[in-house]
XYZ file of C-alpha atoms in Angstrom:
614
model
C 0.000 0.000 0.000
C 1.319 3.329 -1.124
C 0.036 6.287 1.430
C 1.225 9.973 0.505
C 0.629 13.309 1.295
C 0.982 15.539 -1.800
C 0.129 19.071 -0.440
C 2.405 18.800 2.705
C 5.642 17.938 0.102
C 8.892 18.481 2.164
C 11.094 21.591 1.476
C 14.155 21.084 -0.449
C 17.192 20.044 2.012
C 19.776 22.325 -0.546
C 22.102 23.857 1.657
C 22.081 27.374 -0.452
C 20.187 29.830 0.744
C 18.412 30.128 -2.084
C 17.347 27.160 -2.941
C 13.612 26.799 -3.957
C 10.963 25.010 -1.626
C 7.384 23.988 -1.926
C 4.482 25.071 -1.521
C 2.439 23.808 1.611
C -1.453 23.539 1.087
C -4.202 22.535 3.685
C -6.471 21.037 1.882
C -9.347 21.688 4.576
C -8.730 25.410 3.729
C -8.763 24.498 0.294
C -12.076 23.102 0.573
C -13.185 26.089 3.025
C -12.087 28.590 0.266
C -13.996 26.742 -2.747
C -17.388 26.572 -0.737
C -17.007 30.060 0.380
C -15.320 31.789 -2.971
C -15.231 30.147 -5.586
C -18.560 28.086 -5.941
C -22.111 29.023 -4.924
C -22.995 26.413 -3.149
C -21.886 22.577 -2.831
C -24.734 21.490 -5.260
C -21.840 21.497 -7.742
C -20.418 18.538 -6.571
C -22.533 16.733 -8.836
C -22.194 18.694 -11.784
C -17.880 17.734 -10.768
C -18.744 14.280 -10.924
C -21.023 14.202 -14.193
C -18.247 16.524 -16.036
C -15.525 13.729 -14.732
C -17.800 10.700 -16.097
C -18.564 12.679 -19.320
C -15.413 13.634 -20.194
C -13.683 9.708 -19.429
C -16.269 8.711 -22.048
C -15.287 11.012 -24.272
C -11.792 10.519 -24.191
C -12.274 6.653 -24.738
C -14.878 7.303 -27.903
C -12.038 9.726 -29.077
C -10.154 6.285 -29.989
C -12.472 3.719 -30.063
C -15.733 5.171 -31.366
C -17.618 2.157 -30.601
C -17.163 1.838 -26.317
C -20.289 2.028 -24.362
C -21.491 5.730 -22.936
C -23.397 4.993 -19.643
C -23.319 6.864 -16.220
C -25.250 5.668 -13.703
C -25.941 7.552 -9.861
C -27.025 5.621 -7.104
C -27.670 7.129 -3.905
C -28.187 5.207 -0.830
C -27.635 5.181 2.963
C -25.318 8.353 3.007
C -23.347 8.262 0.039
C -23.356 8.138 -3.506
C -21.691 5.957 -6.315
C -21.296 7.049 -9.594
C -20.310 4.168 -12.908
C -19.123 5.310 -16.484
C -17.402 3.636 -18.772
C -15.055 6.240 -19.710
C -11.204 5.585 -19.944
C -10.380 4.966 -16.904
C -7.161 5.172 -15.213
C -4.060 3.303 -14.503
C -1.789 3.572 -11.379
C 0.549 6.319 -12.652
C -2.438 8.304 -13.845
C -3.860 8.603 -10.520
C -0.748 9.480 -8.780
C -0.242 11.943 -11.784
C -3.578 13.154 -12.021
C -5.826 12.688 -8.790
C -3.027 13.150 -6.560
C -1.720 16.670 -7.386
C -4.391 19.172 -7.093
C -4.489 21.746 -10.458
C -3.401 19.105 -12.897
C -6.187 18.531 -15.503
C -6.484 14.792 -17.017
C -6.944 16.738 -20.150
C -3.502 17.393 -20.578
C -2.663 13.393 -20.449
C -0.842 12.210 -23.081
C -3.218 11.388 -26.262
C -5.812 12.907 -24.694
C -4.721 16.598 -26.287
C -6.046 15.733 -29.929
C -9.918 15.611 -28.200
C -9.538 18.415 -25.753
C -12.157 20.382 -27.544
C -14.473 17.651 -26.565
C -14.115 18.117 -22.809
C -16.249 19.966 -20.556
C -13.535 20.651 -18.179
C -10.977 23.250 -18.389
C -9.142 23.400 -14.965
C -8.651 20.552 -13.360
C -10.266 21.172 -9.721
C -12.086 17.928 -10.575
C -13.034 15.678 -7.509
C -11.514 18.439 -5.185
C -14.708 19.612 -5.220
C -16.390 16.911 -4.061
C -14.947 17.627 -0.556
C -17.461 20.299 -0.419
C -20.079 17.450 1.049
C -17.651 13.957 1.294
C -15.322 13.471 4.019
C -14.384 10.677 2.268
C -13.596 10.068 -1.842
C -12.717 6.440 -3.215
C -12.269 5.827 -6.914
C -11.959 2.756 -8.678
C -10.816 2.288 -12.197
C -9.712 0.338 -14.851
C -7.798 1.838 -17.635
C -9.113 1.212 -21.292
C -5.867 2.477 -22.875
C -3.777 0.156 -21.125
C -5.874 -3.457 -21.294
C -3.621 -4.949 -19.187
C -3.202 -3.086 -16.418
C -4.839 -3.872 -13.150
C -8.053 -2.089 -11.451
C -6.488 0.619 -9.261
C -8.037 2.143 -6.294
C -7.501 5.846 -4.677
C -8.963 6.930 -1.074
C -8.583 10.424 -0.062
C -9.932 12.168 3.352
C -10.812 15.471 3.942
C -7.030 15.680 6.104
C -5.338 15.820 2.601
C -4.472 12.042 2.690
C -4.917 9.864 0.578
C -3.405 5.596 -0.261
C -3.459 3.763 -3.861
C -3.477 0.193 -4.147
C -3.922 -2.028 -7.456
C -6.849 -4.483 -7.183
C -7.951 -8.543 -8.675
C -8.829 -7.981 -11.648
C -12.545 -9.249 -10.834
C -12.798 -6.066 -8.900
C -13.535 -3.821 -12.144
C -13.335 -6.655 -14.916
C -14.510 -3.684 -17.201
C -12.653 -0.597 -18.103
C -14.234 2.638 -16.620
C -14.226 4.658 -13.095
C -16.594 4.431 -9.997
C -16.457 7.130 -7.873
C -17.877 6.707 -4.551
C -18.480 9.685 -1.929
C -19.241 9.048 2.090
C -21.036 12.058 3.523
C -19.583 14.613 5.855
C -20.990 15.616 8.943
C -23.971 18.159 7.940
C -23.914 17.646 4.430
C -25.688 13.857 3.611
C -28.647 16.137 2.637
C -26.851 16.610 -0.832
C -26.435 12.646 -1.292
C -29.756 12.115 -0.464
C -31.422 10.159 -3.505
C -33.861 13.078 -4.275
C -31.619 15.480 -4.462
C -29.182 13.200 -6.264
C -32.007 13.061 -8.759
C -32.993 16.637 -9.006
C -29.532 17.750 -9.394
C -28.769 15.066 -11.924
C -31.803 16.144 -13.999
C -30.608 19.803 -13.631
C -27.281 19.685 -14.595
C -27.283 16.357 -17.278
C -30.615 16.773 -18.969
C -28.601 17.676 -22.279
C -25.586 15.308 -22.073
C -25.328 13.718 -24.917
C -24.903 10.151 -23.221
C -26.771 7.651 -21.219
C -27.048 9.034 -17.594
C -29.181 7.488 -15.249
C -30.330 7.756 -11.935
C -30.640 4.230 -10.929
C -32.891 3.247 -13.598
C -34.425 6.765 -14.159
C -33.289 8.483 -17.394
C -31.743 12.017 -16.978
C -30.969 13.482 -20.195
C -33.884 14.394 -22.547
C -32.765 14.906 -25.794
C -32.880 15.871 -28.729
C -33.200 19.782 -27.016
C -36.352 21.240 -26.808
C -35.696 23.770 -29.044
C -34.315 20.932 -31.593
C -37.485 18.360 -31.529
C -39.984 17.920 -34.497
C -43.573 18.952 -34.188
C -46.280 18.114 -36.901
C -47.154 21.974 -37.195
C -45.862 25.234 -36.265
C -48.196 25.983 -33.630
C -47.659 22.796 -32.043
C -44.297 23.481 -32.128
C -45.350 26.962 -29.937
C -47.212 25.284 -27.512
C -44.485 22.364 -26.866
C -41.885 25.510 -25.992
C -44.788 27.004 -24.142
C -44.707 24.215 -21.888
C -41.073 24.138 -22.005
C -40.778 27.583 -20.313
C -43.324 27.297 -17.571
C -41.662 24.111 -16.408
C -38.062 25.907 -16.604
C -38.798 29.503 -15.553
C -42.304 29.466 -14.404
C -44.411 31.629 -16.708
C -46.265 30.905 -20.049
C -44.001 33.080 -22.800
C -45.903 35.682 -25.389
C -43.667 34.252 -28.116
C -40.218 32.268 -28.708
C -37.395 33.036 -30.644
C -35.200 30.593 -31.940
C -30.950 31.222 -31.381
C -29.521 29.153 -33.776
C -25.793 30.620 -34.661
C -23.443 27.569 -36.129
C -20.690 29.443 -36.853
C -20.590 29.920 -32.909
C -21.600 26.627 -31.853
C -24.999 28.163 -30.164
C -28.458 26.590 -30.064
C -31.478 27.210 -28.041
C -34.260 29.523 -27.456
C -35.378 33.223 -25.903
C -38.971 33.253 -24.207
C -40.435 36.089 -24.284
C -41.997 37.488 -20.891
C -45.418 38.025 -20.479
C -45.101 41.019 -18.358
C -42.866 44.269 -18.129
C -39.768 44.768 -16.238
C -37.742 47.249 -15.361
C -34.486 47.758 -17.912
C -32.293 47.824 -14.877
C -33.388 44.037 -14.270
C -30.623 42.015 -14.617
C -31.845 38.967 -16.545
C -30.720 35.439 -15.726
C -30.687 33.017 -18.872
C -29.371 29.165 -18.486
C -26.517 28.264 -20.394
C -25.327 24.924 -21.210
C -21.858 24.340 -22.019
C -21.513 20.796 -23.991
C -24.941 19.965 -22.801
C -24.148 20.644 -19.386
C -25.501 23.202 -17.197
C -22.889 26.058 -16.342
C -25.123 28.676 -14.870
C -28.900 29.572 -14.774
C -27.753 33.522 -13.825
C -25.962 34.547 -17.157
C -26.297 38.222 -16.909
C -24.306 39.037 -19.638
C -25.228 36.659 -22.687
C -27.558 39.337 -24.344
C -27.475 43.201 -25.306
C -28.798 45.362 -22.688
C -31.779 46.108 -24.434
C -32.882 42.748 -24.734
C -34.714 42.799 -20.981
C -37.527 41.525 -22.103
C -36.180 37.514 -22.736
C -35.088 35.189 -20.749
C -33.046 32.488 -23.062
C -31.888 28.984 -22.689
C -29.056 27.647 -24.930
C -26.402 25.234 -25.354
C -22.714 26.228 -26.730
C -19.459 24.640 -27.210
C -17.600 27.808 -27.933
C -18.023 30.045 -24.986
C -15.332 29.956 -21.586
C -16.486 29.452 -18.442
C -14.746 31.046 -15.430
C -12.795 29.034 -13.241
C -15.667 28.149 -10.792
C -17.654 26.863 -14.049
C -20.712 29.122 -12.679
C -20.586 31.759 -15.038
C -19.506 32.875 -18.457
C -15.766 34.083 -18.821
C -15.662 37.823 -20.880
C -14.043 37.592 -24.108
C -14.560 38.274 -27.929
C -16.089 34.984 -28.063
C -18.889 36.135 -25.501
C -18.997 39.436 -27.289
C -19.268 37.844 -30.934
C -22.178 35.712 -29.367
C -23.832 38.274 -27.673
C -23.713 40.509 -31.325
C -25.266 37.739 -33.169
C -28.136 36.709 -30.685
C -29.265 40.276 -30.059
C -28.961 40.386 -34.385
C -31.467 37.442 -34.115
C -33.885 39.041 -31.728
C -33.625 42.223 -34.035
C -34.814 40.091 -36.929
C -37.786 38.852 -34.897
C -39.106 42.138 -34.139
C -38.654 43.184 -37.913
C -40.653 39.630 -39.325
C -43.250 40.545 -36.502
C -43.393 44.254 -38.079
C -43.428 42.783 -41.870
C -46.074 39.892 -41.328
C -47.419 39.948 -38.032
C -48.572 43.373 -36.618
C -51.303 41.774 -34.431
C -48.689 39.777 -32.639
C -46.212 42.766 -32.659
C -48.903 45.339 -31.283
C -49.090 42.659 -28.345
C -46.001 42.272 -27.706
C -45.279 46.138 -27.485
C -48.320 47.289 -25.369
C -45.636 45.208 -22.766
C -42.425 45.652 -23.975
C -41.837 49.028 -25.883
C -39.661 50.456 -23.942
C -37.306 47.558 -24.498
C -37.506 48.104 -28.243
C -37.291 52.136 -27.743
C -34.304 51.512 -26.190
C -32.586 49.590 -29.315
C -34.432 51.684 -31.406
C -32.154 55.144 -30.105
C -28.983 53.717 -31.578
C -30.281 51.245 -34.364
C -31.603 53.523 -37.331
C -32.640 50.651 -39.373
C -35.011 49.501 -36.050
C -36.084 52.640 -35.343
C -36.967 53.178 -39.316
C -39.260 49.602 -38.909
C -40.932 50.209 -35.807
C -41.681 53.998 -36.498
C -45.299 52.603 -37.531
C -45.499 50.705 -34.501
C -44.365 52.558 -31.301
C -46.542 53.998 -29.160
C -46.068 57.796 -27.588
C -48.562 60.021 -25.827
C -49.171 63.092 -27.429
C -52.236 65.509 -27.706
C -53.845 63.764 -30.091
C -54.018 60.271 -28.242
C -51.674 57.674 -28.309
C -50.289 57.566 -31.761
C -46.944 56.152 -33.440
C -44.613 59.106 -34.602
C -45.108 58.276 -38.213
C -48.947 58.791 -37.657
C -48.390 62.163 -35.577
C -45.270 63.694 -38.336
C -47.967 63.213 -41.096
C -50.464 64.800 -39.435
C -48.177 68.009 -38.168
C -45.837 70.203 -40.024
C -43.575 70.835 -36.804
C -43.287 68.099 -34.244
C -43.216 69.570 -30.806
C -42.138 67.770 -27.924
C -41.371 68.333 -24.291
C -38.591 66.857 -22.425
C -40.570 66.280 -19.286
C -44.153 64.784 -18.440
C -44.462 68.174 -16.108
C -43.986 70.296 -18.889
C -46.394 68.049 -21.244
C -48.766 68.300 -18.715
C -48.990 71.942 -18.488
C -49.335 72.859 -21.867
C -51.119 69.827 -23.396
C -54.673 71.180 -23.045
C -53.871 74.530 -24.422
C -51.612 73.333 -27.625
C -54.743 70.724 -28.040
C -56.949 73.173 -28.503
C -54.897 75.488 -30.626
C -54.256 73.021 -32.890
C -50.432 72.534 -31.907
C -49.070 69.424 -31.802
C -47.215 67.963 -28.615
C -45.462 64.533 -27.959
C -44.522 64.228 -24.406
C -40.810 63.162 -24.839
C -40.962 62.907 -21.310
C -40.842 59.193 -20.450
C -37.413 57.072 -21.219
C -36.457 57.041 -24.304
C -39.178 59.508 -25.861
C -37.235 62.659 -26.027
C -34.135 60.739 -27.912
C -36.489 59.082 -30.444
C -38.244 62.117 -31.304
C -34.411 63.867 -31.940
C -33.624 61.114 -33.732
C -36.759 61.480 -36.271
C -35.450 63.434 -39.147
C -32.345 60.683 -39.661
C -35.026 58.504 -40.431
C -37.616 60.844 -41.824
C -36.051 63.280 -43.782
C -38.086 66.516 -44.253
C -39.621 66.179 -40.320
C -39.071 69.453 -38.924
C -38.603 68.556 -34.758
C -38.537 71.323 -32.112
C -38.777 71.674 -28.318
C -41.606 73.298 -27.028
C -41.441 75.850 -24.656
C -43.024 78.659 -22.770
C -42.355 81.311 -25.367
C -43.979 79.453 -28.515
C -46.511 78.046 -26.411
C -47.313 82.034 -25.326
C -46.660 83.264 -28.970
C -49.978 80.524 -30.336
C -52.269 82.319 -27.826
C -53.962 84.855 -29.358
C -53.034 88.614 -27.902
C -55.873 90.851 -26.176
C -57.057 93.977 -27.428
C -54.666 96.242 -27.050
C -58.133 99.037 -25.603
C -59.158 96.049 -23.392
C -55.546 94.940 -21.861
C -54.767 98.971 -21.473
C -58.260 99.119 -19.364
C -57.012 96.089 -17.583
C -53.830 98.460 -16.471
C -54.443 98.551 -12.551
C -55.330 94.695 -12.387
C -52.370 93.707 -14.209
C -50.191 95.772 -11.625
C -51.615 94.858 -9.022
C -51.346 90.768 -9.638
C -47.649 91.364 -11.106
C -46.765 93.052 -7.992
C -48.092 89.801 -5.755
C -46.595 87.260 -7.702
C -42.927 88.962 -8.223
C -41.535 87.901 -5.250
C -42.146 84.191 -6.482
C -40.337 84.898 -9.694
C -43.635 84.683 -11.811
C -44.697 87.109 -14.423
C -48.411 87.532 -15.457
C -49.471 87.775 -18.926
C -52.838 88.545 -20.397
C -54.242 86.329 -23.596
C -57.454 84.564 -24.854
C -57.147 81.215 -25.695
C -58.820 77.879 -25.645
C -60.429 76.308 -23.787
C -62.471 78.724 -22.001
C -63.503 76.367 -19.068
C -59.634 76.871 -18.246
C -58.682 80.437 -16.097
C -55.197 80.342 -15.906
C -51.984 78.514 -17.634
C -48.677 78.392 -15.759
C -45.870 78.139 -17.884
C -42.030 78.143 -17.155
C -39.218 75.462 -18.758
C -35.707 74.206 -17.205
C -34.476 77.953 -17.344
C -36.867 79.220 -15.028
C -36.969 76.440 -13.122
C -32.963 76.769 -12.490
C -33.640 80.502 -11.948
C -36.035 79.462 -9.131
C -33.815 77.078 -7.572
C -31.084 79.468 -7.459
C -32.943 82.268 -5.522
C -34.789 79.823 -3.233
C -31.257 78.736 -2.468
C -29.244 82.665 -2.378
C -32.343 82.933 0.187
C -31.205 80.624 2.831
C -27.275 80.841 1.788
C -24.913 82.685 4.380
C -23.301 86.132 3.003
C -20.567 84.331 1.104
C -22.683 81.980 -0.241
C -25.058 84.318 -0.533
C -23.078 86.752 -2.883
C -21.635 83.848 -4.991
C -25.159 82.690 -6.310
C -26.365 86.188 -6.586
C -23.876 86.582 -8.918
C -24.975 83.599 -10.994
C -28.143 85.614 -11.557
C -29.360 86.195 -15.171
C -31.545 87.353 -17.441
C -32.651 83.789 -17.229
C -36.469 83.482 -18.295
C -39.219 83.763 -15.486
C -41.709 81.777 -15.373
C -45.458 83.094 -15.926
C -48.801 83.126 -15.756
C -50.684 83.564 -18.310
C -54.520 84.641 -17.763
C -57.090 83.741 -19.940
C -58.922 86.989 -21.008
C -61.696 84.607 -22.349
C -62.868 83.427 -19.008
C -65.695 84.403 -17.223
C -63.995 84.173 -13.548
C -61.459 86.143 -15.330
C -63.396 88.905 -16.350
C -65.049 89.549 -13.049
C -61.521 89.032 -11.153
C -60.688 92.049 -13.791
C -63.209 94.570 -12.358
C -62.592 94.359 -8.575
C -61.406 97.440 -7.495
C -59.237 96.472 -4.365
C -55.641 95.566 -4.926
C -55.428 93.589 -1.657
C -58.833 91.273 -3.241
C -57.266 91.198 -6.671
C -53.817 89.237 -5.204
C -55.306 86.661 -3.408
C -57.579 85.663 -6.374
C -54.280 85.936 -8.363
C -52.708 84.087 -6.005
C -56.064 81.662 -5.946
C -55.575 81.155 -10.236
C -51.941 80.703 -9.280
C -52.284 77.736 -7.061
C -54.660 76.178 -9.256
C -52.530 76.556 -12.080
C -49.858 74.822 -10.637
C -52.448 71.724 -9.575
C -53.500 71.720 -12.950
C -50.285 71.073 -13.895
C -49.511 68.364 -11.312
C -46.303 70.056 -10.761
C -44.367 69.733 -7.167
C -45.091 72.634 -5.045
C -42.363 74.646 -3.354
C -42.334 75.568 0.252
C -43.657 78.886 -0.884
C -45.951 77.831 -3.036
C -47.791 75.721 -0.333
C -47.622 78.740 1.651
C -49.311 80.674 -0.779
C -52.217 78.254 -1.411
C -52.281 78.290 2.613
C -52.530 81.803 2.637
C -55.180 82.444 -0.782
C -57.564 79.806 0.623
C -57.854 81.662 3.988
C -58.346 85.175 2.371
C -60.983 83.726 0.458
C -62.470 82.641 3.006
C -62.311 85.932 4.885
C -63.677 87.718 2.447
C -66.621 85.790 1.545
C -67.664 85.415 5.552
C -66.726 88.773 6.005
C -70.628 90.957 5.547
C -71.968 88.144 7.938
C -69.678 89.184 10.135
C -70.333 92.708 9.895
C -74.516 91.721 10.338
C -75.024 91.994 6.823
């Protein structure tokens, strides 16, 4: 019997001072680190043990094309064995291979020509089996050497670890068992159901016979890749596909079939919006098995609204085989998949508008988003995209025939106060105030030559409402004056037109100018004398904001005759208020104080003759 110690190797005894030594590794640390680090949880264990068996096959089909694939799992009383028929190993292989942790059977001798075969890339192998075993035993027989005896390894969580060759009626057929005893907390994960569930998990794309006692794991061919008698029973088959993966029933699926990069599978389409800040998760399959279900970066940003399931044989997977390494491989793959979701939208534009006006009434803000840097997408879904504008919702092809000048507002506040009023002056406004909106709209004459495209603001909003008589506004001196004068100290200037709709007394415009203007003051207010000074010397002839009465209006009118200056700024301070609640914009401090202060002067007034016994 042959019992060693690789990780606690003895230094070099070379007298020079500088001679080299070894490294010294505790393999319980080892094991800490990997659970703790490096994978994210122990459940990979199996998926060690399934790339080991896989990967023994497929270096013994590499030279004999013939030998038998099987894997077989059978869980039972606190540990786990696990049959292929794969190479096997001879005595100097496990010393060479199992014994030294890092080294990768892969780089064997005649095993190099079939390394693209291989699922694994780094040679952890059983190591991280230790993550739920206090105990590992191997037996194999090698299928390269016919002759040599079955050999058998045991290795303990202490970092120890014996060979000893076996009778050959021990393992009278090349291949490797592999057979784990549970550590103390962990026989959970050798339970036979969660054997089985793992097993299903990881293997159900393996392109060999693995078993789970008698139950079949893999499932092939791939969903994606099995013949249906129609189309549409093809749909429903994937249907069913994603609720039993992810859990919801998919408004469409789009195939991902890209040979040159050894990718197959399919995107599901959600049924529901989320946010574009959402990091998806999509499961990818490396060789048939599964590397991760959290692949955050497989797709283009803009592609939120999938969640895909594939198989590769091209891309790397980091070192803990959880995730996908980032490289022009990943980057090449991630250009052509988001180039096949592209072409999906188009067909749906070209042939299928009832399906594509579903799918955007969820996801438009997905395509929006592709659509700000993709010309050609914005060009084919111009038709299609919805925006809110004063004449309903409408696409921006429908609303740029239908105007000469496409207005737009970069924020919903700003739509919202001048909506009603363009509406009824026949001036059309898209509210470019939701994501995306204000960029598409921009981006409209690249796509639409001829579309004329300007922001809206207070000014041209001001120069479509008709101007007063110049006899009436001049009669209206003193009650101009006297509403300026109350509303100055809130930076607000009042303005005197008739416009549209009458029902509506007062408009309160202003745009980001203003608004900065505002901010500024409200903060030179409460700034100390330094501060003070600094922003007063930012100030500007920046534009004020202003209200603009409507000369039309009935309450207007009769507000226009009082006589009393003191009565005539608290109903201009009244039309103010409402103005700004019309608009749903956030109220200042001082503007709350003002409402505060109109309501109760109303109120004074109007109870005042009672008081008075009149």
């Amino acid at each position: 019997m042959d019992s060693q110690t690789p990780q606690a190797s003895q230094p070099s005894q070379s007298p020079h001072p500088h001679s080299p030594h070894s490294f010294q590794v505790d393999l319980r640390g080892l094991v800490d680190l990997l659970s703790h680090h490096l994978y994210s949880s122990p459940r990979v264990y199996l998926r060690e043990l399934l790339q080991n068996a896989v990967d023994a096959i497929t270096a013994r089909r590499s030279a004999d094309p013939g030998a038998p694939a099987r894997v077989r799992l059978y869980a039972a009383d606190g540990g786990l064995r696990v049959e292929d028929t794969g190479v096997g190993l001879t005595e100097p292989d496990v010393h060479s291979l199992l014994a030294t942790i890092g080294r990768s059977s892969k780089r064997a001798e005649g095993l190099h020509e079939a390394r693209s075969d291989f699922l694994g890339q780094f040679g952890i192998g059983l190591l991280a089996c230790f993550l739920v075993a206090e105990r590992i035993r191997v037996v194999s027989r090698s299928a390269r050497t016919p002759g040599a005896p079955p050999v058998e390894w045991t290795a303990r969580d202490d970092g120890s670890y014996t060979v000893r060759t076996l009778p050959d009626a021990e393992r009278p057929e090349p291949g490797t068992t592999v057979y784990l005893t549970a550590r103390a907390g962990a026989a959970e994960w050798l339970a036979p159901e969660r054997v089985r569930a793992l097993a299903r998990d990881f293997g159900s794309l393996l392109p060999y016979d693995v078993r789970v006692g008698d139950e079949p794991v893999t499932e092939l061919p791939a969903p994606w890749d099995r013949v249906h008698p129609s189309p549409a029973g093809r749909r429903v088959a994937l249907a069913r596909h994603c609720r039993e993966l992810f859990g919801f029933t998919p408004l469409d699926s789009i195939d991902l079939d890209v040979p040159v990069a050894g990718v197959r599978g399919v995107a599901y389409v959600l049924p529901s919006a989320v946010s574009p800040a959402q990091r998806a998760g999509h499961r990818v399959h490396l060789k048939g098995m599964l590397l991760t279900e959290r692949a955050e970066q497989l797709l283009p940003d803009w592609a939120f609204f999938v969640r895909c399931v594939l198989d590769t044989d091209s891309l790397r997977p980091t070192a803990s085989r959880e995730s996908l390494y980032e490289d022009e491989t990943l980057a090449a793959v991630r250009d052509a998949l988001g180039t096949r979701i592209r072409s999906w939208l188009t067909g749906l534009a070209a042939g299928d508008p009832e399906r594509l006006a579903a799918f955007l009434a969820v996801h438009h803000l997905g395509v929006k988003s592709l659509a700000r840097h993709d010309a050609g997408m914005l060009r084919t879904m111009l038709p299609w995209l919805p925006f809110e504008t004063t004449d309903g919702q409408l696409s921006l092809e429908e609303f740029a025939q239908r105007h000469p000048v496409v207005h737009f507002t970069r924020t919903v506040e700003e739509y919202r106060q001048v909506a009603p009023i363009a509406a009824a002056q026949g001036v059309g406004v898209v509210n470019g105030g939701y994501t995306y909106d204000s960029e598409l709209v921009e981006a409209l004459p690249r796509v639409r030559p001829g579309t004329v495209v300007a922001e809206l603001d207070a000014d041209t909003v001001t120069a479509h409402l008709d101007a007063v008589d110049p006899a009436e506004e001049l009669a209206l001196a003193g009650f101009l004056a006297a509403a300026r004068d109350r509303l100055d100290p809130l930076g607000c200037d009042v303005v005197l037109r008739a416009f549209h709709p009458l029902s509506v007394p007062a408009l309160h415009l202003d745009d980001r100018a203003a608004r900065h203007e505002q901010a500024r003051a409200a903060a030179e207010e409460e700034a100390d004398d330094l501060w003070a000074g600094i922003l007063g010397s930012l100030r500007g002839s920046a534009p004020r904001a202003r209200l603009v009465l409507n000369h039309l209006n009935p309450l207007v009118r009769r507000i226009g005759s009082l006589g009393d200056p003191e009565l005539i700024g608290t109903a201009t301070e009244s039309l103010y208020g409402q103005a700004l609640l019309r608009a749903q914009r956030p109220l200042r401090p001082a503007d709350s104080a003002l409402l505060n202060r109109a309501f109760i002067g109303l109120l004074e007034w109007a109870t005042h003759g009672e008081g008075d016994g009149r």
